[in-house]
Amino acid sequence: MRRLSRLADWPLAAKMILPTILLGLAVLVLGVIGDEFVGSQLHLMRELAVDDLSTVITLSQVADDVQAANGGIYRLLTVRAAHVNGIDVAAEVDRLTARIEQARARLASLGTRMPASAPRQELAVLRSNLARYRDTIKVVGSMLEMDFPSAVALVRPFDANAHQTIAELTGLADNVARSARDQVAHSSALIDRLNRICAVLMIAVLLAAGAIASEITRRTAASVRRIAQATLLVANGDQALRVETLARRDELGAIVESLRSFQSNNARINFLAHHDALTALPNRALFHDRVSLAVQLCAAGRHCALHCLDLDHFKAVNDTLGHPVGDALLREVASRLISCVREGDTVARLGGDEFAIVQLGVTDPQQAGALAERVIEVISEPYEINGHQLMVGTSVGVVTTPCTDLTVDGLMRNADMALYRAKAEGRGTWRFFEPDMDAAQQQRRVMEMDMRAALAQHQFELYYQPLVNVATHEVSGFEALIRWHHPERGMISPAQFIPLAEETGLIVQMGAWVMRQACADAATWQGGLKVAVNLSPLQFKDRNLLNVVQQALTASGLPAWRLELEITEGVLLHENEATLAILHKLRALGIRISMDDFGTGYSSLSYLRSFPFDKIKIDQSFIRDLSAQSGAVAIVRAVTGLGSSLGIRTTAEGVETEDQLARLISEGCTEVQGYLFSPPRPAKDVPRLVAEIGKRPASGLVPVVVDSPAEDAPAS
Ligand code: C2E
Ligand code: CA
Ligand code: CA
């Protein structure tokens, strides 16, 4: 098992080659053994062939020798019997004995070469027989002359012996040849058997190698299959990787390892994709899913509420105390929100200072109202962050189900509208969504689209309202006030569309047009008349404002000192370095800066200190109240006093009556503006207004009568 697991750690290639190596080794070993064996058998056969053949030859030569010697002796006897003379008997006997000696020597030589199995005993007997035969020939040779009959008698048994010897030799040769044949047959049978064994072994090795290869392939394939399944699970976001048993160090192990790290990265990426990095709350995407789940529950008869909220004045915290404090505040808000909800509810951060809650199991709208109240209460508790004591408020918009638009987008939009209403009705409150909010929202959307079209189609126009110098009784300049000639709805007052233009950011484009148009119009006016242009806080956020103003001056040729810019507290509310820097640059160009709607904000006086304004425009609400017994007179007096001591001119807005005018003059106001002199009029009326107001009696008791009907005073 352990060895197998170690085998599992081998690289795949090594595992695949293993059976081939085993096969090769087996073939090599079998080859060497077989070669060795077959070689030895062949050698044996060769030896046999050489030795036995020569033995057989030698034996037949010996037989020949014996035959020849026997024949020779009989020839001698025959010759002697016929008394043939001239024959050298001694030489013939020598020749015959030499022949016998030669046969003996041949037999002796056989003794050394014959295989161990050879009949040495018989050979030894043969040799001694031959020795006796040789001796007999010698004796017969010497007796031939003296005692012929004895010699014949001696030869006779010898002859029988010779025949016997020759037969034995032939038998011996036969035996040797037969044993050699047997040996060869035996060897070739051995070789045959070896061949068969080798073939069987080879097949066995082949089968084993095949089995190992297929087992390795099977295991590898099984692992790959499991990795593939695990990969699919991981890709689908499954958190548990189920290939623990694949803890191995081969390539598959490496794949599993990288899959594991992919999985953990994936989990992190997944979390980040669905959560806000700062607060770790669900983000907009995940919140969307949760709302969609809630919608399904609602469809099944279980009800819920959706709360949308944002923080009041969060931006001021960020701007004044810096982002680290802002971030810490958001984290604290997040944890307070979580403390307000029950398990199963979702608190999400949708972005910036926007949060939202899905409240589940709402059986009565009152429960949703109670949560909204708790949220406002908890968020409004003071914060202690990095040594700063902070207060932030929040407004909440709530939509509960059942409702008509039971979709994710519908719920989000309706909660948003309720939030919009809550903020419009004073911050730190909450509102339920009501169907009329939807209608109002629809109307706003239509208006926004119309407004975009209006800019392109030149439906906007500037009207001008005179500013009258109290001391000289002359028009010192005009305030440019935008008008919208709507093709269906007629003339629309800026009070109706400026807030929406600010909300949608369209004010930047619109403001730039106003700037260019006002400068162009004013450049045509005689006598150094000034033009006052209103600026929205949004235009300061657009870093291009300085360029817009400079280009308008350059294009129109209007000198900078004839341009006045009116800003409200809103511009300085988010007072920051950049806004003040722009204001200083504008002023450095020679442009005058007026503080508009003075007294309507919370801290107009403190803003007066932050920038050297050229003019204060006292809001018309104070002028309206001048006649009544109110604090307005005291306020106007205080402002004009402040103005004269700081060297700042004061303009009273909304002067409608001679009575108001008289009081303002007596309070030391330097400039007035209002219906008493003229409502805002189209640009073409400017020269006539200048002339007619100039002709006005110094007492200011007789109002100007204009030919064309005055426009309806727009509600502001
Ligand atoms: P505002 O700057 O305070 O402008 C004065 C408003 O008072 C004008 O309203 C004017 O018609 C009105 N008014 C003048 N004399 C009298 C009077 O004797 N009695 C009464 N009841 N009202 C008088 P309008 O033209 O409707 O403008 C409303 C507001 O819209 C302006 O208040 C200003 O804040 C804004 N606005 C107008 N034009 C522009 C513009 O071009 N850019 C920006 N950002 N805001 C503009
Ligand atoms: Ca104004
Ligand atoms: Ca004003």
PDB file of C-alpha atoms in Angstrom, residues 175-356:
ATOM      1  CA  ASN A 175      27.631 -47.202 -31.100  1.00  0.00           C
ATOM      2  CA  VAL A 176      29.579 -43.968 -31.205  1.00  0.00           C
ATOM      3  CA  ALA A 177      27.602 -42.724 -34.180  1.00  0.00           C
ATOM      4  CA  ARG A 178      24.328 -43.666 -32.499  1.00  0.00           C
ATOM      5  CA  SER A 179      25.208 -41.890 -29.233  1.00  0.00           C
ATOM      6  CA  ALA A 180      26.214 -38.783 -31.166  1.00  0.00           C
ATOM      7  CA  ARG A 181      22.904 -38.847 -32.976  1.00  0.00           C
ATOM      8  CA  ASP A 182      21.088 -39.258 -29.675  1.00  0.00           C
ATOM      9  CA  GLN A 183      22.999 -36.340 -28.143  1.00  0.00           C
ATOM     10  CA  VAL A 184      22.140 -34.075 -31.074  1.00  0.00           C
ATOM     11  CA  ALA A 185      18.509 -35.079 -30.844  1.00  0.00           C
ATOM     12  CA  HIS A 186      18.579 -34.355 -27.122  1.00  0.00           C
ATOM     13  CA  SER A 187      20.153 -30.909 -27.578  1.00  0.00           C
ATOM     14  CA  SER A 188      17.786 -29.832 -30.271  1.00  0.00           C
ATOM     15  CA  ALA A 189      14.893 -31.023 -28.125  1.00  0.00           C
ATOM     16  CA  LEU A 190      16.285 -28.861 -25.284  1.00  0.00           C
ATOM     17  CA  ILE A 191      16.559 -25.864 -27.605  1.00  0.00           C
ATOM     18  CA  ASP A 192      13.034 -26.420 -28.778  1.00  0.00           C
ATOM     19  CA  ARG A 193      11.777 -26.563 -25.207  1.00  0.00           C
ATOM     20  CA  LEU A 194      13.690 -23.407 -24.333  1.00  0.00           C
ATOM     21  CA  ASN A 195      12.137 -21.645 -27.312  1.00  0.00           C
ATOM     22  CA  ARG A 196       8.687 -22.605 -26.107  1.00  0.00           C
ATOM     23  CA  ILE A 197       9.443 -21.502 -22.511  1.00  0.00           C
ATOM     24  CA  CYS A 198      10.778 -18.198 -23.808  1.00  0.00           C
ATOM     25  CA  ALA A 199       7.671 -17.647 -25.903  1.00  0.00           C
ATOM     26  CA  VAL A 200       5.392 -18.396 -22.933  1.00  0.00           C
ATOM     27  CA  LEU A 201       7.449 -16.168 -20.606  1.00  0.00           C
ATOM     28  CA  MET A 202       7.386 -13.365 -23.172  1.00  0.00           C
ATOM     29  CA  ILE A 203       3.616 -13.567 -23.447  1.00  0.00           C
ATOM     30  CA  ALA A 204       3.331 -13.559 -19.633  1.00  0.00           C
ATOM     31  CA  VAL A 205       5.579 -10.490 -19.337  1.00  0.00           C
ATOM     32  CA  LEU A 206       3.637  -8.768 -22.106  1.00  0.00           C
ATOM     33  CA  LEU A 207       0.352  -9.498 -20.341  1.00  0.00           C
ATOM     34  CA  ALA A 208       1.764  -8.283 -17.002  1.00  0.00           C
ATOM     35  CA  ALA A 209       3.118  -5.083 -18.562  1.00  0.00           C
ATOM     36  CA  GLY A 210      -0.222  -4.525 -20.267  1.00  0.00           C
ATOM     37  CA  ALA A 211      -2.064  -5.089 -16.997  1.00  0.00           C
ATOM     38  CA  ILE A 212       0.192  -2.636 -15.129  1.00  0.00           C
ATOM     39  CA  ALA A 213      -0.186  -0.051 -17.895  1.00  0.00           C
ATOM     40  CA  SER A 214      -3.954  -0.387 -17.932  1.00  0.00           C
ATOM     41  CA  GLU A 215      -4.122  -0.218 -14.105  1.00  0.00           C
ATOM     42  CA  ILE A 216      -2.023   2.970 -14.063  1.00  0.00           C
ATOM     43  CA  THR A 217      -4.142   4.424 -16.859  1.00  0.00           C
ATOM     44  CA  ARG A 218      -7.332   3.424 -15.032  1.00  0.00           C
ATOM     45  CA  ARG A 219      -6.217   5.056 -11.764  1.00  0.00           C
ATOM     46  CA  THR A 220      -5.001   8.186 -13.526  1.00  0.00           C
ATOM     47  CA  ALA A 221      -8.247   8.473 -15.453  1.00  0.00           C
ATOM     48  CA  ALA A 222     -10.267   7.996 -12.239  1.00  0.00           C
ATOM     49  CA  SER A 223      -8.245  10.766 -10.552  1.00  0.00           C
ATOM     50  CA  VAL A 224      -8.648  13.060 -13.525  1.00  0.00           C
ATOM     51  CA  ARG A 225     -12.398  12.412 -13.475  1.00  0.00           C
ATOM     52  CA  ARG A 226     -12.639  13.306  -9.797  1.00  0.00           C
ATOM     53  CA  ILE A 227     -10.545  16.416 -10.312  1.00  0.00           C
ATOM     54  CA  ALA A 228     -12.833  17.409 -13.184  1.00  0.00           C
ATOM     55  CA  GLN A 229     -15.906  16.970 -10.955  1.00  0.00           C
ATOM     56  CA  ALA A 230     -14.253  18.905  -8.125  1.00  0.00           C
ATOM     57  CA  THR A 231     -13.281  21.678 -10.556  1.00  0.00           C
ATOM     58  CA  LEU A 232     -16.876  21.963 -11.657  1.00  0.00           C
ATOM     59  CA  LEU A 233     -18.044  22.218  -8.033  1.00  0.00           C
ATOM     60  CA  VAL A 234     -15.391  24.814  -7.224  1.00  0.00           C
ATOM     61  CA  ALA A 235     -16.303  26.780 -10.343  1.00  0.00           C
ATOM     62  CA  ASN A 236     -19.914  26.745  -9.165  1.00  0.00           C
ATOM     63  CA  GLY A 237     -18.818  28.251  -5.868  1.00  0.00           C
ATOM     64  CA  ASP A 238     -18.853  25.065  -3.772  1.00  0.00           C
ATOM     65  CA  GLN A 239     -16.669  25.716  -0.761  1.00  0.00           C
ATOM     66  CA  ALA A 240     -15.568  22.151   0.043  1.00  0.00           C
ATOM     67  CA  LEU A 241     -13.084  20.618  -2.385  1.00  0.00           C
ATOM     68  CA  ARG A 242     -13.767  16.860  -2.300  1.00  0.00           C
ATOM     69  CA  VAL A 243     -10.500  15.436  -3.608  1.00  0.00           C
ATOM     70  CA  GLU A 244      -8.692  15.016  -0.274  1.00  0.00           C
ATOM     71  CA  THR A 245      -7.636  11.493  -1.255  1.00  0.00           C
ATOM     72  CA  LEU A 246      -5.677  12.994  -4.115  1.00  0.00           C
ATOM     73  CA  ALA A 247      -2.986  14.219  -1.729  1.00  0.00           C
ATOM     74  CA  ARG A 248      -0.133  13.172  -4.002  1.00  0.00           C
ATOM     75  CA  ARG A 249       2.881  14.808  -5.454  1.00  0.00           C
ATOM     76  CA  ASP A 250       2.553  14.045  -9.152  1.00  0.00           C
ATOM     77  CA  GLU A 251       1.125  16.382 -11.769  1.00  0.00           C
ATOM     78  CA  LEU A 252      -2.438  15.594 -10.667  1.00  0.00           C
ATOM     79  CA  GLY A 253      -1.453  16.525  -7.115  1.00  0.00           C
ATOM     80  CA  ALA A 254      -0.175  19.838  -8.483  1.00  0.00           C
ATOM     81  CA  ILE A 255      -3.511  20.409 -10.231  1.00  0.00           C
ATOM     82  CA  VAL A 256      -5.387  19.702  -6.983  1.00  0.00           C
ATOM     83  CA  GLU A 257      -3.066  22.061  -5.132  1.00  0.00           C
ATOM     84  CA  SER A 258      -3.670  24.880  -7.613  1.00  0.00           C
ATOM     85  CA  LEU A 259      -7.386  24.085  -7.506  1.00  0.00           C
ATOM     86  CA  ARG A 260      -7.280  24.485  -3.728  1.00  0.00           C
ATOM     87  CA  SER A 261      -5.595  27.868  -3.930  1.00  0.00           C
ATOM     88  CA  PHE A 262      -8.011  28.842  -6.700  1.00  0.00           C
ATOM     89  CA  GLN A 263     -10.834  27.805  -4.386  1.00  0.00           C
ATOM     90  CA  SER A 264      -9.619  29.910  -1.497  1.00  0.00           C
ATOM     91  CA  ASN A 265      -8.991  32.871  -3.806  1.00  0.00           C
ATOM     92  CA  ASN A 266     -12.390  32.285  -5.293  1.00  0.00           C
ATOM     93  CA  ALA A 267     -13.998  32.385  -1.872  1.00  0.00           C
ATOM     94  CA  ARG A 268     -12.271  35.702  -1.204  1.00  0.00           C
ATOM     95  CA  ILE A 269     -13.183  37.105  -4.627  1.00  0.00           C
ATOM     96  CA  ASN A 270     -16.707  35.880  -4.106  1.00  0.00           C
ATOM     97  CA  PHE A 271     -16.909  37.629  -0.772  1.00  0.00           C
ATOM     98  CA  LEU A 272     -15.512  40.862  -2.219  1.00  0.00           C
ATOM     99  CA  ALA A 273     -17.881  40.650  -5.163  1.00  0.00           C
ATOM    100  CA  HIS A 274     -20.829  40.543  -2.808  1.00  0.00           C
ATOM    101  CA  HIS A 275     -19.683  42.616   0.115  1.00  0.00           C
ATOM    102  CA  ASP A 276     -18.571  46.109   0.772  1.00  0.00           C
ATOM    103  CA  ALA A 277     -14.846  46.146   1.541  1.00  0.00           C
ATOM    104  CA  LEU A 278     -15.153  48.895   4.165  1.00  0.00           C
ATOM    105  CA  THR A 279     -18.007  47.635   6.332  1.00  0.00           C
ATOM    106  CA  ALA A 280     -18.151  43.964   5.210  1.00  0.00           C
ATOM    107  CA  LEU A 281     -21.891  44.457   4.778  1.00  0.00           C
ATOM    108  CA  PRO A 282     -23.568  42.956   1.696  1.00  0.00           C
ATOM    109  CA  ASN A 283     -23.107  45.286  -1.280  1.00  0.00           C
ATOM    110  CA  ARG A 284     -25.664  46.397  -3.823  1.00  0.00           C
ATOM    111  CA  ALA A 285     -25.379  43.188  -5.888  1.00  0.00           C
ATOM    112  CA  LEU A 286     -25.976  40.886  -2.926  1.00  0.00           C
ATOM    113  CA  PHE A 287     -28.684  43.179  -1.600  1.00  0.00           C
ATOM    114  CA  HIS A 288     -30.405  42.903  -4.944  1.00  0.00           C
ATOM    115  CA  ASP A 289     -30.402  39.098  -4.521  1.00  0.00           C
ATOM    116  CA  ARG A 290     -31.795  39.376  -0.993  1.00  0.00           C
ATOM    117  CA  VAL A 291     -34.572  41.685  -2.131  1.00  0.00           C
ATOM    118  CA  SER A 292     -35.341  39.298  -4.946  1.00  0.00           C
ATOM    119  CA  LEU A 293     -35.600  36.477  -2.364  1.00  0.00           C
ATOM    120  CA  ALA A 294     -37.900  38.647  -0.275  1.00  0.00           C
ATOM    121  CA  VAL A 295     -40.043  39.273  -3.343  1.00  0.00           C
ATOM    122  CA  GLN A 296     -40.429  35.506  -3.793  1.00  0.00           C
ATOM    123  CA  LEU A 297     -41.388  35.123  -0.121  1.00  0.00           C
ATOM    124  CA  CYS A 298     -43.924  37.917  -0.517  1.00  0.00           C
ATOM    125  CA  ALA A 299     -45.402  36.210  -3.543  1.00  0.00           C
ATOM    126  CA  ALA A 300     -45.841  33.187  -1.264  1.00  0.00           C
ATOM    127  CA  GLY A 301     -47.759  35.299   1.229  1.00  0.00           C
ATOM    128  CA  ARG A 302     -44.985  36.290   3.678  1.00  0.00           C
ATOM    129  CA  HIS A 303     -44.431  40.015   3.929  1.00  0.00           C
ATOM    130  CA  CYS A 304     -41.452  42.257   4.267  1.00  0.00           C
ATOM    131  CA  ALA A 305     -40.328  45.872   4.350  1.00  0.00           C
ATOM    132  CA  LEU A 306     -37.532  47.611   2.492  1.00  0.00           C
ATOM    133  CA  HIS A 307     -35.797  50.546   4.160  1.00  0.00           C
ATOM    134  CA  CYS A 308     -33.529  52.987   2.318  1.00  0.00           C
ATOM    135  CA  LEU A 309     -31.507  55.481   4.283  1.00  0.00           C
ATOM    136  CA  ASP A 310     -28.638  57.875   3.929  1.00  0.00           C
ATOM    137  CA  LEU A 311     -26.741  59.920   6.455  1.00  0.00           C
ATOM    138  CA  ASP A 312     -27.324  63.634   6.861  1.00  0.00           C
ATOM    139  CA  HIS A 313     -24.241  65.812   6.428  1.00  0.00           C
ATOM    140  CA  PHE A 314     -21.902  62.870   6.093  1.00  0.00           C
ATOM    141  CA  LYS A 315     -19.966  64.743   3.426  1.00  0.00           C
ATOM    142  CA  ALA A 316     -19.196  67.518   5.887  1.00  0.00           C
ATOM    143  CA  VAL A 317     -17.574  64.944   8.200  1.00  0.00           C
ATOM    144  CA  ASN A 318     -15.472  63.612   5.347  1.00  0.00           C
ATOM    145  CA  ASP A 319     -14.482  67.095   4.187  1.00  0.00           C
ATOM    146  CA  THR A 320     -13.608  68.535   7.570  1.00  0.00           C
ATOM    147  CA  LEU A 321     -12.185  65.533   9.459  1.00  0.00           C
ATOM    148  CA  GLY A 322     -10.820  63.490   6.567  1.00  0.00           C
ATOM    149  CA  HIS A 323     -11.574  60.116   5.045  1.00  0.00           C
ATOM    150  CA  PRO A 324     -10.166  57.931   7.857  1.00  0.00           C
ATOM    151  CA  VAL A 325     -12.706  59.438  10.265  1.00  0.00           C
ATOM    152  CA  GLY A 326     -15.445  59.174   7.625  1.00  0.00           C
ATOM    153  CA  ASP A 327     -14.584  55.492   7.083  1.00  0.00           C
ATOM    154  CA  ALA A 328     -14.592  54.763  10.806  1.00  0.00           C
ATOM    155  CA  LEU A 329     -17.954  56.507  11.100  1.00  0.00           C
ATOM    156  CA  LEU A 330     -19.413  54.369   8.301  1.00  0.00           C
ATOM    157  CA  ARG A 331     -18.157  51.204  10.017  1.00  0.00           C
ATOM    158  CA  GLU A 332     -19.742  52.295  13.294  1.00  0.00           C
ATOM    159  CA  VAL A 333     -23.007  53.116  11.519  1.00  0.00           C
ATOM    160  CA  ALA A 334     -22.928  49.660   9.927  1.00  0.00           C
ATOM    161  CA  SER A 335     -22.546  47.905  13.244  1.00  0.00           C
ATOM    162  CA  ARG A 336     -25.297  50.012  14.833  1.00  0.00           C
ATOM    163  CA  LEU A 337     -27.618  49.145  11.953  1.00  0.00           C
ATOM    164  CA  ILE A 338     -26.894  45.439  12.406  1.00  0.00           C
ATOM    165  CA  SER A 339     -27.770  45.796  16.084  1.00  0.00           C
ATOM    166  CA  CYS A 340     -31.227  47.111  15.068  1.00  0.00           C
ATOM    167  CA  VAL A 341     -32.301  44.154  12.932  1.00  0.00           C
ATOM    168  CA  ARG A 342     -33.262  40.572  13.613  1.00  0.00           C
ATOM    169  CA  GLU A 343     -31.548  37.462  12.313  1.00  0.00           C
ATOM    170  CA  GLY A 344     -32.578  36.843   8.719  1.00  0.00           C
ATOM    171  CA  ASP A 345     -32.902  40.539   7.944  1.00  0.00           C
ATOM    172  CA  THR A 346     -30.262  42.057   5.649  1.00  0.00           C
ATOM    173  CA  VAL A 347     -28.379  45.289   6.180  1.00  0.00           C
ATOM    174  CA  ALA A 348     -26.447  46.442   3.112  1.00  0.00           C
ATOM    175  CA  ARG A 349     -24.287  49.370   2.119  1.00  0.00           C
ATOM    176  CA  LEU A 350     -25.343  50.510  -1.331  1.00  0.00           C
ATOM    177  CA  GLY A 351     -22.512  53.015  -1.700  1.00  0.00           C
ATOM    178  CA  GLY A 352     -21.227  56.223  -0.113  1.00  0.00           C
ATOM    179  CA  ASP A 353     -23.422  56.969   2.883  1.00  0.00           C
ATOM    180  CA  GLU A 354     -26.384  54.987   1.513  1.00  0.00           C
ATOM    181  CA  PHE A 355     -27.601  51.939   3.431  1.00  0.00           C
ATOM    182  CA  ALA A 356     -30.612  49.677   3.042  1.00  0.00           C
TER     183      ALA A 356
END
